[in-house]
Amino acid sequence: MSATRIVLLGPPGAGKGTQAAILVGELGIPHVSTGDMLRAAVKAKTPVGLRAKAVMDAGELVSDDIVIGIAEERLSEKDAQAGFLLDGFPRTLAQAEALEGLLAKLDQALDCCLALVVDNEAVVRRLLGRAEIEGRADDNESTIRERMRVYDAETAPLIEFYRSRDRLVEVSGMGNIEEVGKRVRQALDA
Ligand code: AP5
């Protein structure tokens, strides 16, 4: 696989975190998940965590200034200079523009945006399944549906953003984890 600077895009429950965990092991690049970083901040009750908690619990987006700040800080670290896999960032056009600006400043460029395409009802079932095991505060049916509405309104436009820049690779996220992983690898090899 030649791509080392990758954005993983897809609705809640599409399998971004699952595929990212597999890919970063194979590619030797850091997994940068803004959702994981924000949940860690909430748990640690940092100022960012205290501001983000209610927004996340409601399934809304944390403000661009906060998220762009934590993403920029993470991508400026030494281990991200040779590549990274972004999971859950960018999620708005403002975040996508900020990422382009940051990479230009670092003299880097994104290799691709890998978008997982899924059936909404199937991923609601996946997330309700995870709720039973992990009990994430935003994994209840009404919040899952709100997260999907927010995805359609705020994040789905990034598909065209990356398509127009010739960076978009779309892969079906349906089927089991191994089947999706195989498709992801093929798409990154192509
Ligand atoms: P975030 O943590 O990014 O959540 P999300 O996008 O809703 O994604 P999920 O983690 O729910 O799903 P996923 O696609 O990673 O799927 P996963 O692999 O886990 O964000 C949470 C919140 O933080 C946001 O709502 C927002 O408030 C805030 N936030 C984060 N980033 C932000 C940003 N940039 N700007 C503003 N706010 C931000 O899989 C889900 C389940 O399905 C798992 O149980 C898994 O085992 C299972 N599964 C995975 N693949 C398969 C498969 N192929 N078949 C069957 N089951 C599968």
mmCIF file of N, CA and C and ligand atoms in Angstrom, residues 10-19 33-36 38-39 55-56 59-62 67 87-91 95 126-127 130 136 138-139 147 173 175-177 180, ligand 1:
data_model
loop_
_atom_site.group_PDB
_atom_site.id
_atom_site.type_symbol
_atom_site.label_atom_id
_atom_site.label_comp_id
_atom_site.label_asym_id
_atom_site.label_seq_id
_atom_site.Cartn_x
_atom_site.Cartn_y
_atom_site.Cartn_z
ATOM 1 N N GLY A 10 -16.976 8.455 6.622
ATOM 2 C CA GLY A 10 -18.146 7.565 6.608
ATOM 3 C C GLY A 10 -19.046 7.893 7.765
ATOM 4 N N PRO A 11 -20.324 7.540 7.649
ATOM 5 C CA PRO A 11 -21.274 7.851 8.717
ATOM 6 C C PRO A 11 -20.973 7.103 10.010
ATOM 7 N N PRO A 12 -21.621 7.476 11.105
ATOM 8 C CA PRO A 12 -21.452 6.750 12.368
ATOM 9 C C PRO A 12 -21.678 5.263 12.146
ATOM 10 N N GLY A 13 -20.786 4.456 12.696
ATOM 11 C CA GLY A 13 -20.967 3.001 12.596
ATOM 12 C C GLY A 13 -20.526 2.405 11.280
ATOM 13 N N ALA A 14 -19.952 3.215 10.384
ATOM 14 C CA ALA A 14 -19.532 2.689 9.077
ATOM 15 C C ALA A 14 -18.370 1.717 9.208
ATOM 16 N N GLY A 15 -17.658 1.792 10.335
ATOM 17 C CA GLY A 15 -16.509 0.903 10.515
ATOM 18 C C GLY A 15 -15.181 1.635 10.409
ATOM 19 N N LYS A 16 -15.198 2.957 10.549
ATOM 20 C CA LYS A 16 -13.958 3.738 10.418
ATOM 21 C C LYS A 16 -12.934 3.310 11.461
ATOM 22 N N GLY A 17 -13.367 3.288 12.721
ATOM 23 C CA GLY A 17 -12.436 2.938 13.800
ATOM 24 C C GLY A 17 -11.926 1.515 13.660
ATOM 25 N N THR A 18 -12.805 0.615 13.267
ATOM 26 C CA THR A 18 -12.432 -0.800 13.131
ATOM 27 C C THR A 18 -11.396 -0.977 12.028
ATOM 28 N N GLN A 19 -11.650 -0.392 10.863
ATOM 29 C CA GLN A 19 -10.713 -0.539 9.740
ATOM 30 C C GLN A 19 -9.422 0.234 10.011
ATOM 31 N N SER A 33 -7.791 9.718 15.774
ATOM 32 C CA SER A 33 -9.251 9.750 15.867
ATOM 33 C C SER A 33 -9.662 10.909 16.768
ATOM 34 N N THR A 34 -10.332 11.902 16.173
ATOM 35 C CA THR A 34 -10.760 13.041 17.002
ATOM 36 C C THR A 34 -11.819 12.589 18.016
ATOM 37 N N GLY A 35 -12.642 11.594 17.645
ATOM 38 C CA GLY A 35 -13.626 11.078 18.607
ATOM 39 C C GLY A 35 -12.935 10.493 19.827
ATOM 40 N N ASP A 36 -11.889 9.666 19.600
ATOM 41 C CA ASP A 36 -11.148 9.066 20.730
ATOM 42 C C ASP A 36 -10.477 10.157 21.569
ATOM 43 N N LEU A 38 -11.377 13.273 21.904
ATOM 44 C CA LEU A 38 -12.392 14.027 22.660
ATOM 45 C C LEU A 38 -12.929 13.193 23.822
ATOM 46 N N ARG A 39 -13.156 11.881 23.592
ATOM 47 C CA ARG A 39 -13.637 11.048 24.705
ATOM 48 C C ARG A 39 -12.598 10.991 25.830
ATOM 49 N N VAL A 55 -22.246 18.316 24.093
ATOM 50 C CA VAL A 55 -22.404 18.333 22.635
ATOM 51 C C VAL A 55 -22.291 16.905 22.091
ATOM 52 N N MET A 56 -21.294 16.178 22.569
ATOM 53 C CA MET A 56 -21.093 14.799 22.102
ATOM 54 C C MET A 56 -22.254 13.901 22.536
ATOM 55 N N GLY A 59 -25.032 14.098 20.257
ATOM 56 C CA GLY A 59 -24.805 13.674 18.873
ATOM 57 C C GLY A 59 -24.514 14.827 17.930
ATOM 58 N N GLU A 60 -24.214 16.008 18.496
ATOM 59 C CA GLU A 60 -23.896 17.177 17.654
ATOM 60 C C GLU A 60 -22.384 17.269 17.470
ATOM 61 N N LEU A 61 -21.952 18.210 16.620
ATOM 62 C CA LEU A 61 -20.517 18.357 16.386
ATOM 63 C C LEU A 61 -19.896 19.338 17.371
ATOM 64 N N VAL A 62 -18.747 18.964 17.882
ATOM 65 C CA VAL A 62 -17.945 19.881 18.702
ATOM 66 C C VAL A 62 -17.478 21.003 17.761
ATOM 67 N N VAL A 67 -11.907 21.409 17.542
ATOM 68 C CA VAL A 67 -11.467 20.181 16.858
ATOM 69 C C VAL A 67 -10.267 20.455 15.944
ATOM 70 N N ASP A 87 -9.322 9.593 11.367
ATOM 71 C CA ASP A 87 -10.612 8.913 11.535
ATOM 72 C C ASP A 87 -11.556 9.883 12.252
ATOM 73 N N GLY A 88 -12.564 10.370 11.521
ATOM 74 C CA GLY A 88 -13.533 11.287 12.144
ATOM 75 C C GLY A 88 -13.150 12.752 11.987
ATOM 76 N N PHE A 89 -12.115 13.032 11.267
ATOM 77 C CA PHE A 89 -11.674 14.404 10.956
ATOM 78 C C PHE A 89 -11.120 14.402 9.545
ATOM 79 N N PRO A 90 -11.487 15.334 8.684
ATOM 80 C CA PRO A 90 -12.409 16.435 8.914
ATOM 81 C C PRO A 90 -13.865 15.981 8.827
ATOM 82 N N ARG A 91 -14.757 16.803 9.393
ATOM 83 C CA ARG A 91 -16.184 16.494 9.419
ATOM 84 C C ARG A 91 -17.023 17.654 8.909
ATOM 85 N N GLN A 95 -13.311 22.340 8.465
ATOM 86 C CA GLN A 95 -12.229 21.447 8.942
ATOM 87 C C GLN A 95 -11.394 20.942 7.755
ATOM 88 N N ARG A 126 -25.612 -2.070 14.038
ATOM 89 C CA ARG A 126 -24.231 -2.252 14.545
ATOM 90 C C ARG A 126 -24.018 -1.431 15.819
ATOM 91 N N LEU A 127 -24.463 -0.183 15.782
ATOM 92 C CA LEU A 127 -24.199 0.701 16.929
ATOM 93 C C LEU A 127 -25.020 0.305 18.144
ATOM 94 N N ARG A 130 -23.078 -2.353 19.688
ATOM 95 C CA ARG A 130 -21.933 -1.855 20.461
ATOM 96 C C ARG A 130 -22.400 -1.272 21.795
ATOM 97 N N ARG A 136 -21.349 3.383 25.157
ATOM 98 C CA ARG A 136 -20.976 4.763 24.817
ATOM 99 C C ARG A 136 -22.207 5.655 24.951
ATOM 100 N N ASP A 138 -23.344 8.130 23.465
ATOM 101 C CA ASP A 138 -24.086 8.562 22.271
ATOM 102 C C ASP A 138 -24.600 7.384 21.434
ATOM 103 N N ASP A 139 -24.515 6.154 21.959
ATOM 104 C CA ASP A 139 -25.012 4.988 21.222
ATOM 105 C C ASP A 139 -26.417 4.569 21.681
ATOM 106 N N ARG A 147 -26.900 11.720 15.006
ATOM 107 C CA ARG A 147 -25.529 11.714 14.454
ATOM 108 C C ARG A 147 -25.573 11.492 12.941
ATOM 109 N N GLY A 173 -18.767 -0.494 2.745
ATOM 110 C CA GLY A 173 -18.482 -0.891 4.127
ATOM 111 C C GLY A 173 -19.424 -1.982 4.604
ATOM 112 N N GLY A 175 -20.914 -5.951 4.710
ATOM 113 C CA GLY A 175 -20.263 -7.271 4.783
ATOM 114 C C GLY A 175 -19.482 -7.343 6.075
ATOM 115 N N ASN A 176 -18.793 -8.477 6.284
ATOM 116 C CA ASN A 176 -18.101 -8.584 7.574
ATOM 117 C C ASN A 176 -16.780 -7.786 7.575
ATOM 118 N N ILE A 177 -16.167 -7.694 8.749
ATOM 119 C CA ILE A 177 -14.992 -6.829 8.918
ATOM 120 C C ILE A 177 -13.861 -7.231 7.963
ATOM 121 N N VAL A 180 -14.662 -6.169 4.312
ATOM 122 C CA VAL A 180 -14.461 -4.724 4.125
ATOM 123 C C VAL A 180 -12.951 -4.423 4.098
HETATM 124 P P1 AP5 B 1 -16.615 9.478 16.564
HETATM 125 O O1 AP5 B 1 -15.973 8.760 17.681
HETATM 126 O O2 AP5 B 1 -15.795 9.829 15.386
HETATM 127 O O3 AP5 B 1 -17.904 8.657 16.202
HETATM 128 P P2 AP5 B 1 -18.656 8.317 14.833
HETATM 129 O O4 AP5 B 1 -18.200 9.024 13.607
HETATM 130 O O5 AP5 B 1 -20.086 8.462 15.164
HETATM 131 O O6 AP5 B 1 -18.152 6.935 14.561
HETATM 132 P P3 AP5 B 1 -18.315 5.603 15.376
HETATM 133 O O7 AP5 B 1 -17.154 5.413 16.278
HETATM 134 O O8 AP5 B 1 -19.673 5.491 15.982
HETATM 135 O O9 AP5 B 1 -18.323 4.597 14.160
HETATM 136 P P4 AP5 B 1 -17.145 4.056 13.246
HETATM 137 O O10 AP5 B 1 -17.422 4.399 11.831
HETATM 138 O O11 AP5 B 1 -15.792 4.376 13.790
HETATM 139 O O12 AP5 B 1 -17.461 2.516 13.408
HETATM 140 P P5 AP5 B 1 -16.728 1.438 14.350
HETATM 141 O O13 AP5 B 1 -15.548 0.917 13.653
HETATM 142 O O14 AP5 B 1 -16.567 2.016 15.714
HETATM 143 O O15 AP5 B 1 -17.262 10.843 17.086
HETATM 144 C C1 AP5 B 1 -18.061 10.881 18.243
HETATM 145 C C2 AP5 B 1 -18.478 12.320 18.524
HETATM 146 O O16 AP5 B 1 -17.302 13.126 18.768
HETATM 147 C C3 AP5 B 1 -19.206 13.054 17.388
HETATM 148 O O17 AP5 B 1 -20.600 12.773 17.372
HETATM 149 C C4 AP5 B 1 -18.896 14.508 17.736
HETATM 150 O O18 AP5 B 1 -19.705 14.961 18.780
HETATM 151 C C5 AP5 B 1 -17.460 14.424 18.230
HETATM 152 N N1 AP5 B 1 -16.476 14.608 17.152
HETATM 153 C C6 AP5 B 1 -15.539 13.690 16.752
HETATM 154 N N2 AP5 B 1 -14.827 14.187 15.733
HETATM 155 C C7 AP5 B 1 -15.325 15.415 15.490
HETATM 156 C C8 AP5 B 1 -15.006 16.412 14.522
HETATM 157 N N3 AP5 B 1 -14.030 16.221 13.608
HETATM 158 N N4 AP5 B 1 -15.721 17.567 14.530
HETATM 159 C C9 AP5 B 1 -16.699 17.781 15.455
HETATM 160 N N5 AP5 B 1 -17.054 16.870 16.387
HETATM 161 C C10 AP5 B 1 -16.372 15.698 16.398
HETATM 162 O O19 AP5 B 1 -17.859 0.312 14.341
HETATM 163 C C11 AP5 B 1 -19.081 0.480 15.010
HETATM 164 C C12 AP5 B 1 -19.553 -0.902 15.527
HETATM 165 O O20 AP5 B 1 -19.772 -1.763 14.425
HETATM 166 C C13 AP5 B 1 -18.510 -1.601 16.405
HETATM 167 O O21 AP5 B 1 -19.186 -2.325 17.407
HETATM 168 C C14 AP5 B 1 -17.793 -2.560 15.445
HETATM 169 O O22 AP5 B 1 -17.274 -3.688 16.080
HETATM 170 C C15 AP5 B 1 -18.925 -2.912 14.490
HETATM 171 N N6 AP5 B 1 -18.459 -3.152 13.105
HETATM 172 C C16 AP5 B 1 -17.514 -2.459 12.427
HETATM 173 N N7 AP5 B 1 -17.392 -2.950 11.170
HETATM 174 C C17 AP5 B 1 -18.292 -3.955 11.064
HETATM 175 C C18 AP5 B 1 -18.651 -4.840 10.012
HETATM 176 N N8 AP5 B 1 -18.063 -4.782 8.805
HETATM 177 N N9 AP5 B 1 -19.631 -5.738 10.248
HETATM 178 C C19 AP5 B 1 -20.246 -5.798 11.456
HETATM 179 N N10 AP5 B 1 -19.947 -5.006 12.505
HETATM 180 C C20 AP5 B 1 -18.979 -4.079 12.302
#
